[in-house]
Amino acid sequence: MKLGIVGLPNVGKSTLFNSLTKAGAESANYPFCTIDPNIGIVTVPDKRLAVLSEIYSSKRILPAAIEFVDIAGLVKGASKGEGLGNKFLANIREVDAIVHVVRCFEDPNVVHVDGEIVPLRDIETINFELIFSDIEIIERRIARTTKLLKSDKTAQKEIDLLNSLKKQLEEGISARNIDFDSEEDLAIVQELNLLTYKPVIYAANVAEDDLSDDGASNDNVSAVRDLAEKEGSEVFVVCAKIEEEIAELDDDEKTMFLEDLGLSESGLDKLVRASYHILGLISYLTAGEQETRAWTIVNGTKAPGAAGKIHTDFEKGFIRAEVVSYDDLVSCGSIALAKEKGLVRLEGKEYIVKDGDVILFRFNV
């Protein structure tokens, strides 16, 4: 899973990136501190892996991973060259979803590019820059497709779609909020890799005092939540500065620190949950003496497709899957006892893998 982090300058983007990835991206109180995109990979917290590793005496644990891309802060007019321009937007065209960091805290010591904290205006500023960047992509595609008309009259259908899409973007409608008539149209849109077609997760960056009630008493957070609900987007509340402190602690210290703050989970935990939910993802598990591992798949994936995440040969030569739920396996304490109790099932090609399934694939190539 790959997530792109966007936002205005000085909203806490790089601070959050640092805390999530421990990559040490530069963070300072002035616009455009981040010039080159920062890229970091973080493992997905999953307590089930340690438990399975104990059961199987695994030599190593391999969690699922998320790649984060942090680009320079965008300002109004970025798509036309203002600030650092929009060339950095190309760095997030390949991401699966966009994490939009929104400043919801007041601090006279941290400047705001527009002089005051107005989250919905800030969100609108970024959205328009993403829209303008997408329009540029569409215009280039229209010009290229138009050249094909002489030899391929069917290209007109694509041009009509692109013009319709461009018109709606010019009206301020994000591509993800547009209904498309056919699977063929949808395939063309997906091929364009439009920024406004990607799902959005809003990270409402608050002061420490607003963490205990998850931002419920913060009017700025409420405004972001209302917008996210209308859009069908996700939102989570985070204090980037606190996350940066948490990132320096080991697991036991982290748990104690969170408890002292009255919190049950970190910002990373919240972001992972939001990411999996908005992208429709789940994790299945494999375990053995060599390794215990989590594999991320789209919810609804059938057994052969899930097997293909491990290796294409597993999918091509799929025979069956030996499946036991994580909870059943842990309650039994061993795979042998789970088999004795009839909790290990043999599933075929039509089986839809569930979150927490512990699977051994049988295949023949």
PDB file of N, CA, C and O in Angstrom, residues 318-359:
ATOM      1  N   PHE A 318      -2.869 -23.367  -8.326  1.00  0.00           N
ATOM      2  CA  PHE A 318      -3.677 -23.493  -7.109  1.00  0.00           C
ATOM      3  C   PHE A 318      -4.465 -24.805  -7.098  1.00  0.00           C
ATOM      4  O   PHE A 318      -5.128 -25.157  -8.071  1.00  0.00           O
ATOM      5  N   ILE A 319      -4.359 -25.519  -5.979  1.00  0.00           N
ATOM      6  CA  ILE A 319      -5.138 -26.748  -5.802  1.00  0.00           C
ATOM      7  C   ILE A 319      -6.212 -26.520  -4.740  1.00  0.00           C
ATOM      8  O   ILE A 319      -7.395 -26.695  -4.972  1.00  0.00           O
ATOM      9  N   ARG A 320      -5.755 -26.118  -3.556  1.00  0.00           N
ATOM     10  CA  ARG A 320      -6.704 -25.839  -2.467  1.00  0.00           C
ATOM     11  C   ARG A 320      -5.995 -25.000  -1.406  1.00  0.00           C
ATOM     12  O   ARG A 320      -4.767 -24.819  -1.443  1.00  0.00           O
ATOM     13  N   ALA A 321      -6.786 -24.496  -0.470  1.00  0.00           N
ATOM     14  CA  ALA A 321      -6.241 -23.738   0.652  1.00  0.00           C
ATOM     15  C   ALA A 321      -6.672 -24.400   1.959  1.00  0.00           C
ATOM     16  O   ALA A 321      -7.844 -24.758   2.119  1.00  0.00           O
ATOM     17  N   GLU A 322      -5.721 -24.594   2.857  1.00  0.00           N
ATOM     18  CA  GLU A 322      -6.039 -25.083   4.198  1.00  0.00           C
ATOM     19  C   GLU A 322      -6.190 -23.856   5.085  1.00  0.00           C
ATOM     20  O   GLU A 322      -5.234 -23.106   5.302  1.00  0.00           O
ATOM     21  N   VAL A 323      -7.394 -23.634   5.589  1.00  0.00           N
ATOM     22  CA  VAL A 323      -7.727 -22.369   6.257  1.00  0.00           C
ATOM     23  C   VAL A 323      -8.213 -22.600   7.682  1.00  0.00           C
ATOM     24  O   VAL A 323      -9.037 -23.479   7.945  1.00  0.00           O
ATOM     25  N   VAL A 324      -7.701 -21.776   8.598  1.00  0.00           N
ATOM     26  CA  VAL A 324      -8.209 -21.743   9.966  1.00  0.00           C
ATOM     27  C   VAL A 324      -8.258 -20.279  10.394  1.00  0.00           C
ATOM     28  O   VAL A 324      -7.375 -19.497  10.026  1.00  0.00           O
ATOM     29  N   SER A 325      -9.282 -19.899  11.122  1.00  0.00           N
ATOM     30  CA  SER A 325      -9.357 -18.510  11.568  1.00  0.00           C
ATOM     31  C   SER A 325      -8.313 -18.283  12.669  1.00  0.00           C
ATOM     32  O   SER A 325      -7.983 -19.202  13.434  1.00  0.00           O
ATOM     33  N   TYR A 326      -7.812 -17.080  12.729  1.00  0.00           N
ATOM     34  CA  TYR A 326      -6.801 -16.729  13.746  1.00  0.00           C
ATOM     35  C   TYR A 326      -7.317 -17.040  15.149  1.00  0.00           C
ATOM     36  O   TYR A 326      -6.613 -17.647  15.960  1.00  0.00           O
ATOM     37  N   ASP A 327      -8.559 -16.634  15.437  1.00  0.00           N
ATOM     38  CA  ASP A 327      -9.111 -16.841  16.784  1.00  0.00           C
ATOM     39  C   ASP A 327      -9.197 -18.320  17.130  1.00  0.00           C
ATOM     40  O   ASP A 327      -8.878 -18.728  18.261  1.00  0.00           O
ATOM     41  N   ASP A 328      -9.628 -19.149  16.177  1.00  0.00           N
ATOM     42  CA  ASP A 328      -9.727 -20.588  16.433  1.00  0.00           C
ATOM     43  C   ASP A 328      -8.352 -21.194  16.678  1.00  0.00           C
ATOM     44  O   ASP A 328      -8.173 -22.024  17.588  1.00  0.00           O
ATOM     45  N   LEU A 329      -7.371 -20.767  15.885  1.00  0.00           N
ATOM     46  CA  LEU A 329      -6.019 -21.302  16.034  1.00  0.00           C
ATOM     47  C   LEU A 329      -5.427 -20.927  17.390  1.00  0.00           C
ATOM     48  O   LEU A 329      -4.845 -21.771  18.077  1.00  0.00           O
ATOM     49  N   VAL A 330      -5.598 -19.702  17.791  1.00  0.00           N
ATOM     50  CA  VAL A 330      -5.047 -19.239  19.071  1.00  0.00           C
ATOM     51  C   VAL A 330      -5.736 -19.930  20.241  1.00  0.00           C
ATOM     52  O   VAL A 330      -5.090 -20.315  21.219  1.00  0.00           O
ATOM     53  N   SER A 331      -7.040 -20.135  20.144  1.00  0.00           N
ATOM     54  CA  SER A 331      -7.770 -20.811  21.231  1.00  0.00           C
ATOM     55  C   SER A 331      -7.314 -22.258  21.379  1.00  0.00           C
ATOM     56  O   SER A 331      -7.307 -22.806  22.485  1.00  0.00           O
ATOM     57  N   CYS A 332      -6.903 -22.872  20.259  1.00  0.00           N
ATOM     58  CA  CYS A 332      -6.420 -24.261  20.309  1.00  0.00           C
ATOM     59  C   CYS A 332      -4.951 -24.328  20.752  1.00  0.00           C
ATOM     60  O   CYS A 332      -4.536 -25.296  21.387  1.00  0.00           O
ATOM     61  N   GLY A 333      -4.186 -23.340  20.369  1.00  0.00           N
ATOM     62  CA  GLY A 333      -2.777 -23.313  20.776  1.00  0.00           C
ATOM     63  C   GLY A 333      -1.829 -23.983  19.818  1.00  0.00           C
ATOM     64  O   GLY A 333      -0.617 -23.832  19.932  1.00  0.00           O
ATOM     65  N   SER A 334      -2.366 -24.730  18.845  1.00  0.00           N
ATOM     66  CA  SER A 334      -1.513 -25.364  17.834  1.00  0.00           C
ATOM     67  C   SER A 334      -2.362 -25.735  16.634  1.00  0.00           C
ATOM     68  O   SER A 334      -3.577 -25.960  16.756  1.00  0.00           O
ATOM     69  N   ILE A 335      -1.715 -25.833  15.490  1.00  0.00           N
ATOM     70  CA  ILE A 335      -2.431 -26.195  14.266  1.00  0.00           C
ATOM     71  C   ILE A 335      -2.886 -27.656  14.329  1.00  0.00           C
ATOM     72  O   ILE A 335      -3.944 -28.022  13.816  1.00  0.00           O
ATOM     73  N   ALA A 336      -2.090 -28.487  15.029  1.00  0.00           N
ATOM     74  CA  ALA A 336      -2.443 -29.910  15.160  1.00  0.00           C
ATOM     75  C   ALA A 336      -3.755 -30.067  15.919  1.00  0.00           C
ATOM     76  O   ALA A 336      -4.640 -30.831  15.501  1.00  0.00           O
ATOM     77  N   LEU A 337      -3.898 -29.362  17.033  1.00  0.00           N
ATOM     78  CA  LEU A 337      -5.126 -29.454  17.828  1.00  0.00           C
ATOM     79  C   LEU A 337      -6.312 -28.846  17.074  1.00  0.00           C
ATOM     80  O   LEU A 337      -7.441 -29.365  17.159  1.00  0.00           O
ATOM     81  N   ALA A 338      -6.051 -27.778  16.306  1.00  0.00           N
ATOM     82  CA  ALA A 338      -7.116 -27.171  15.505  1.00  0.00           C
ATOM     83  C   ALA A 338      -7.625 -28.170  14.472  1.00  0.00           C
ATOM     84  O   ALA A 338      -8.828 -28.233  14.203  1.00  0.00           O
ATOM     85  N   LYS A 339      -6.715 -28.967  13.896  1.00  0.00           N
ATOM     86  CA  LYS A 339      -7.122 -29.990  12.934  1.00  0.00           C
ATOM     87  C   LYS A 339      -7.939 -31.080  13.627  1.00  0.00           C
ATOM     88  O   LYS A 339      -8.944 -31.556  13.086  1.00  0.00           O
ATOM     89  N   GLU A 340      -7.492 -31.480  14.815  1.00  0.00           N
ATOM     90  CA  GLU A 340      -8.206 -32.514  15.573  1.00  0.00           C
ATOM     91  C   GLU A 340      -9.649 -32.101  15.849  1.00  0.00           C
ATOM     92  O   GLU A 340     -10.568 -32.914  15.830  1.00  0.00           O
ATOM     93  N   LYS A 341      -9.823 -30.798  16.109  1.00  0.00           N
ATOM     94  CA  LYS A 341     -11.158 -30.285  16.429  1.00  0.00           C
ATOM     95  C   LYS A 341     -11.973 -29.945  15.175  1.00  0.00           C
ATOM     96  O   LYS A 341     -13.099 -29.466  15.282  1.00  0.00           O
ATOM     97  N   GLY A 342     -11.391 -30.189  14.013  1.00  0.00           N
ATOM     98  CA  GLY A 342     -12.111 -29.947  12.767  1.00  0.00           C
ATOM     99  C   GLY A 342     -12.262 -28.478  12.421  1.00  0.00           C
ATOM    100  O   GLY A 342     -13.176 -28.092  11.682  1.00  0.00           O
ATOM    101  N   LEU A 343     -11.343 -27.647  12.937  1.00  0.00           N
ATOM    102  CA  LEU A 343     -11.427 -26.213  12.694  1.00  0.00           C
ATOM    103  C   LEU A 343     -10.622 -25.769  11.480  1.00  0.00           C
ATOM    104  O   LEU A 343     -10.712 -24.604  11.064  1.00  0.00           O
ATOM    105  N   VAL A 344      -9.822 -26.674  10.929  1.00  0.00           N
ATOM    106  CA  VAL A 344      -9.055 -26.369   9.714  1.00  0.00           C
ATOM    107  C   VAL A 344      -9.862 -26.859   8.515  1.00  0.00           C
ATOM    108  O   VAL A 344     -10.176 -28.052   8.409  1.00  0.00           O
ATOM    109  N   ARG A 345     -10.202 -25.930   7.620  1.00  0.00           N
ATOM    110  CA  ARG A 345     -11.068 -26.252   6.488  1.00  0.00           C
ATOM    111  C   ARG A 345     -10.260 -26.343   5.201  1.00  0.00           C
ATOM    112  O   ARG A 345      -9.264 -25.641   5.029  1.00  0.00           O
ATOM    113  N   LEU A 346     -10.732 -27.178   4.281  1.00  0.00           N
ATOM    114  CA  LEU A 346     -10.160 -27.234   2.946  1.00  0.00           C
ATOM    115  C   LEU A 346     -11.058 -26.416   2.023  1.00  0.00           C
ATOM    116  O   LEU A 346     -12.248 -26.727   1.875  1.00  0.00           O
ATOM    117  N   GLU A 347     -10.499 -25.362   1.443  1.00  0.00           N
ATOM    118  CA  GLU A 347     -11.291 -24.458   0.614  1.00  0.00           C
ATOM    119  C   GLU A 347     -10.777 -24.476  -0.826  1.00  0.00           C
ATOM    120  O   GLU A 347      -9.575 -24.613  -1.068  1.00  0.00           O
ATOM    121  N   GLY A 348     -11.711 -24.301  -1.776  1.00  0.00           N
ATOM    122  CA  GLY A 348     -11.355 -24.341  -3.187  1.00  0.00           C
ATOM    123  C   GLY A 348     -11.235 -22.963  -3.816  1.00  0.00           C
ATOM    124  O   GLY A 348     -11.120 -21.946  -3.127  1.00  0.00           O
ATOM    125  N   LYS A 349     -11.313 -22.938  -5.137  1.00  0.00           N
ATOM    126  CA  LYS A 349     -11.049 -21.713  -5.904  1.00  0.00           C
ATOM    127  C   LYS A 349     -12.076 -20.600  -5.664  1.00  0.00           C
ATOM    128  O   LYS A 349     -11.780 -19.430  -5.904  1.00  0.00           O
ATOM    129  N   GLU A 350     -13.264 -20.944  -5.227  1.00  0.00           N
ATOM    130  CA  GLU A 350     -14.312 -19.932  -5.041  1.00  0.00           C
ATOM    131  C   GLU A 350     -14.331 -19.352  -3.630  1.00  0.00           C
ATOM    132  O   GLU A 350     -15.131 -18.457  -3.344  1.00  0.00           O
ATOM    133  N   TYR A 351     -13.468 -19.849  -2.772  1.00  0.00           N
ATOM    134  CA  TYR A 351     -13.473 -19.347  -1.392  1.00  0.00           C
ATOM    135  C   TYR A 351     -13.001 -17.899  -1.332  1.00  0.00           C
ATOM    136  O   TYR A 351     -11.973 -17.533  -1.913  1.00  0.00           O
ATOM    137  N   ILE A 352     -13.770 -17.068  -0.643  1.00  0.00           N
ATOM    138  CA  ILE A 352     -13.392 -15.657  -0.450  1.00  0.00           C
ATOM    139  C   ILE A 352     -12.647 -15.532   0.872  1.00  0.00           C
ATOM    140  O   ILE A 352     -13.187 -15.844   1.938  1.00  0.00           O
ATOM    141  N   VAL A 353     -11.410 -15.092   0.777  1.00  0.00           N
ATOM    142  CA  VAL A 353     -10.540 -15.000   1.950  1.00  0.00           C
ATOM    143  C   VAL A 353     -11.050 -13.927   2.903  1.00  0.00           C
ATOM    144  O   VAL A 353     -11.476 -12.847   2.490  1.00  0.00           O
ATOM    145  N   LYS A 354     -10.982 -14.224   4.207  1.00  0.00           N
ATOM    146  CA  LYS A 354     -11.441 -13.294   5.242  1.00  0.00           C
ATOM    147  C   LYS A 354     -10.259 -12.747   6.032  1.00  0.00           C
ATOM    148  O   LYS A 354      -9.203 -13.385   6.117  1.00  0.00           O
ATOM    149  N   ASP A 355     -10.469 -11.578   6.620  1.00  0.00           N
ATOM    150  CA  ASP A 355      -9.428 -10.974   7.452  1.00  0.00           C
ATOM    151  C   ASP A 355      -9.102 -11.911   8.612  1.00  0.00           C
ATOM    152  O   ASP A 355     -10.003 -12.415   9.294  1.00  0.00           O
ATOM    153  N   GLY A 356      -7.820 -12.158   8.839  1.00  0.00           N
ATOM    154  CA  GLY A 356      -7.411 -13.014   9.942  1.00  0.00           C
ATOM    155  C   GLY A 356      -7.356 -14.488   9.608  1.00  0.00           C
ATOM    156  O   GLY A 356      -7.001 -15.302  10.482  1.00  0.00           O
ATOM    157  N   ASP A 357      -7.682 -14.850   8.379  1.00  0.00           N
ATOM    158  CA  ASP A 357      -7.514 -16.252   7.981  1.00  0.00           C
ATOM    159  C   ASP A 357      -6.033 -16.609   8.023  1.00  0.00           C
ATOM    160  O   ASP A 357      -5.187 -15.859   7.547  1.00  0.00           O
ATOM    161  N   VAL A 358      -5.723 -17.751   8.617  1.00  0.00           N
ATOM    162  CA  VAL A 358      -4.357 -18.291   8.574  1.00  0.00           C
ATOM    163  C   VAL A 358      -4.388 -19.402   7.526  1.00  0.00           C
ATOM    164  O   VAL A 358      -5.131 -20.377   7.661  1.00  0.00           O
ATOM    165  N   ILE A 359      -3.586 -19.247   6.481  1.00  0.00           N
ATOM    166  CA  ILE A 359      -3.754 -20.098   5.303  1.00  0.00           C
ATOM    167  C   ILE A 359      -2.451 -20.804   4.909  1.00  0.00           C
ATOM    168  O   ILE A 359      -1.376 -20.208   4.946  1.00  0.00           O
TER     169      ILE A 359
END
